[in-house]
Amino acid sequence: MTTAGEIMHAGAQWIPATETLDRAAQLMARLNVGALPISDKTERLCGILTDRDIVVGCVAKGHDPAKVTAGEMAQGTPRWIDANADVSQVLEEMQSHQIRRLPVIRNKRLVGMISEADLAKHLSDEQIAGWAEAVYARG
C-alpha cells in the first residue's frame, strides 16, 4: 500500500492568515511553489492560497497585495489528507473536490503537499488519466 506520506513533497510551509499577499508571493517564489497552506494562530489549516488567487482574486481586481492578507483570500472548507491515507483515498479526495494540491497532515501538523507533479512521479498512466479527467472536468 502506497501512502500519502510516501508520495508527498515533504517540507511544505504554512503562510499565516495574517500575512500579506505580496509576502506570500515572495515565499512562493523562494520555495518554487504555486500554493501555500494558510494557517490560523494555532497552526491549524484554514485555507490554501494559490498564485492564481493572488493574481485573479487580488491584483486583477485592483487591490494592493501589500494590504490584502492570505486569510482574506481563504474560501470554503480546506481539504487535506492524513499522511497514512492510501493513494486511492488521495485520488478520491482530489477528484471529488476537483483540486490539484492537497496538504498532508500528520498528528495535526503539516508535513507535506501533494501536487500534480507528485502524482505524475508515483502513479500509473491509468491512475493519472482518471485523476486528470475528474479534476479538470467542468460541469
Coordinates of C-alpha atoms in Angstrom, one line a residue:
M1 CA 0.0 0.0 0.0
T2 CA 1.4 3.4 -1.0
T3 CA 0.5 6.2 1.3
A4 CA 0.1 10.0 1.0
G5 CA 3.2 10.4 3.1
E6 CA 5.2 8.4 0.6
I7 CA 4.2 10.4 -2.5
M8 CA 4.0 13.9 -1.0
H9 CA 6.5 16.6 -1.4
A10 CA 7.9 16.9 2.2
G11 CA 8.8 20.2 3.8
A12 CA 5.7 22.2 2.9
Q13 CA 5.4 25.5 4.7
W14 CA 2.5 27.4 6.2
I15 CA 1.7 31.0 5.5
P16 CA 0.0 32.7 8.4
A17 CA -3.5 34.0 7.7
T18 CA -2.3 37.5 8.8
E19 CA 0.5 37.6 6.1
T20 CA 0.0 39.9 3.2
L21 CA -0.2 38.6 -0.4
D22 CA 3.0 40.3 -1.5
R23 CA 4.9 38.4 1.2
A24 CA 3.1 35.2 0.2
A25 CA 4.1 35.7 -3.4
Q26 CA 7.7 36.2 -2.3
L27 CA 7.6 33.0 -0.3
M28 CA 6.1 31.1 -3.2
A29 CA 8.9 32.3 -5.5
R30 CA 11.6 31.4 -2.9
L31 CA 10.1 27.9 -2.4
N32 CA 9.3 27.5 -6.2
V33 CA 5.7 26.5 -5.4
G34 CA 2.3 27.7 -6.7
A35 CA 0.3 27.2 -3.5
L36 CA 0.7 27.6 0.3
P37 CA -1.5 26.2 3.1
I38 CA -2.8 29.0 5.2
S39 CA -2.7 28.6 9.0
D40 CA -4.6 30.3 11.8
K41 CA -2.9 31.4 15.0
T42 CA -2.9 27.9 16.3
E43 CA -1.3 26.5 13.2
R44 CA -4.5 24.8 12.0
L45 CA -5.3 24.7 8.3
C46 CA -7.8 27.4 7.4
G47 CA -7.2 27.6 3.6
I48 CA -5.0 27.2 0.6
L49 CA -3.5 30.3 -1.2
T50 CA -2.5 29.8 -4.8
D51 CA -0.6 32.1 -7.2
R52 CA -3.8 32.3 -9.2
D53 CA -5.7 33.6 -6.1
I54 CA -3.2 36.4 -5.8
V55 CA -3.4 37.4 -9.5
V56 CA -7.1 36.9 -10.2
G57 CA -8.5 37.5 -6.7
C58 CA -6.4 40.5 -5.8
V59 CA -4.3 42.1 -8.5
A60 CA -6.8 41.8 -11.3
K61 CA -9.4 43.4 -9.1
G62 CA -7.2 46.4 -8.5
H63 CA -6.4 45.6 -4.9
D64 CA -3.0 46.1 -3.4
P65 CA -1.3 42.8 -2.5
A66 CA 0.6 44.6 0.3
K67 CA -2.7 45.3 2.0
V68 CA -4.7 42.1 1.5
T69 CA -4.0 39.1 3.7
A70 CA -3.9 35.4 3.0
G71 CA -6.7 34.9 5.4
E72 CA -8.9 37.3 3.5
M73 CA -8.4 35.1 0.4
A74 CA -9.2 31.8 2.2
Q75 CA -12.6 30.5 0.9
G76 CA -14.6 27.4 1.8
T77 CA -13.5 24.4 3.8
P78 CA -9.9 23.5 3.2
R79 CA -9.3 19.9 2.1
W80 CA -6.4 17.8 3.5
I81 CA -5.3 14.2 3.8
D82 CA -3.7 12.2 6.6
A83 CA -0.1 11.1 5.9
N84 CA -1.1 7.4 6.4
A85 CA -4.0 7.5 3.9
D86 CA -3.8 5.2 0.9
V87 CA -3.2 6.7 -2.5
S88 CA -6.7 5.7 -3.5
Q89 CA -8.0 8.0 -0.7
V90 CA -5.7 10.8 -2.0
L91 CA -7.1 10.4 -5.5
E92 CA -10.7 10.3 -4.3
E93 CA -10.3 13.4 -2.2
M94 CA -8.7 15.3 -5.1
Q95 CA -11.1 14.1 -7.7
S96 CA -14.3 14.6 -5.7
H97 CA -13.4 18.2 -4.9
Q98 CA -11.6 18.9 -8.2
I99 CA -8.4 20.1 -6.5
R100 CA -4.8 19.9 -7.8
R101 CA -3.0 20.4 -4.5
L102 CA -3.6 18.6 -1.2
P103 CA -1.9 19.3 2.2
V104 CA -0.7 16.3 4.0
I105 CA -1.2 16.3 7.8
R106 CA 0.3 14.0 10.5
N107 CA -0.6 14.4 14.2
K108 CA -2.4 17.7 13.4
R109 CA 0.7 19.2 11.8
L110 CA 1.5 20.0 8.1
V111 CA 4.2 17.6 6.8
G112 CA 3.9 18.0 3.1
M113 CA 1.8 18.7 0.0
I114 CA 0.7 16.5 -2.9
S115 CA 0.6 18.2 -6.3
E116 CA 0.1 17.1 -9.8
A117 CA 3.9 16.6 -10.2
D118 CA 3.9 14.2 -7.2
L119 CA 1.1 12.2 -8.7
A120 CA 2.9 12.0 -12.1
K121 CA 6.0 10.7 -10.4
H122 CA 4.3 7.9 -8.4
L123 CA 1.1 6.8 -10.2
S124 CA 0.4 4.7 -13.2
D125 CA -0.7 6.2 -16.5
E126 CA -4.2 4.9 -16.0
Q127 CA -4.4 6.5 -12.5
I128 CA -3.1 9.8 -13.8
A129 CA -5.6 9.8 -16.7
G130 CA -8.5 9.1 -14.4
W131 CA -7.4 11.8 -12.0
A132 CA -7.0 14.4 -14.7
E133 CA -10.4 13.6 -16.2
A134 CA -12.1 14.0 -12.9
V135 CA -10.2 17.1 -11.7
Y136 CA -10.3 19.0 -15.0
A137 CA -13.8 18.1 -16.0
R138 CA -16.2 21.0 -15.9
G139 CA -19.8 20.8 -15.2

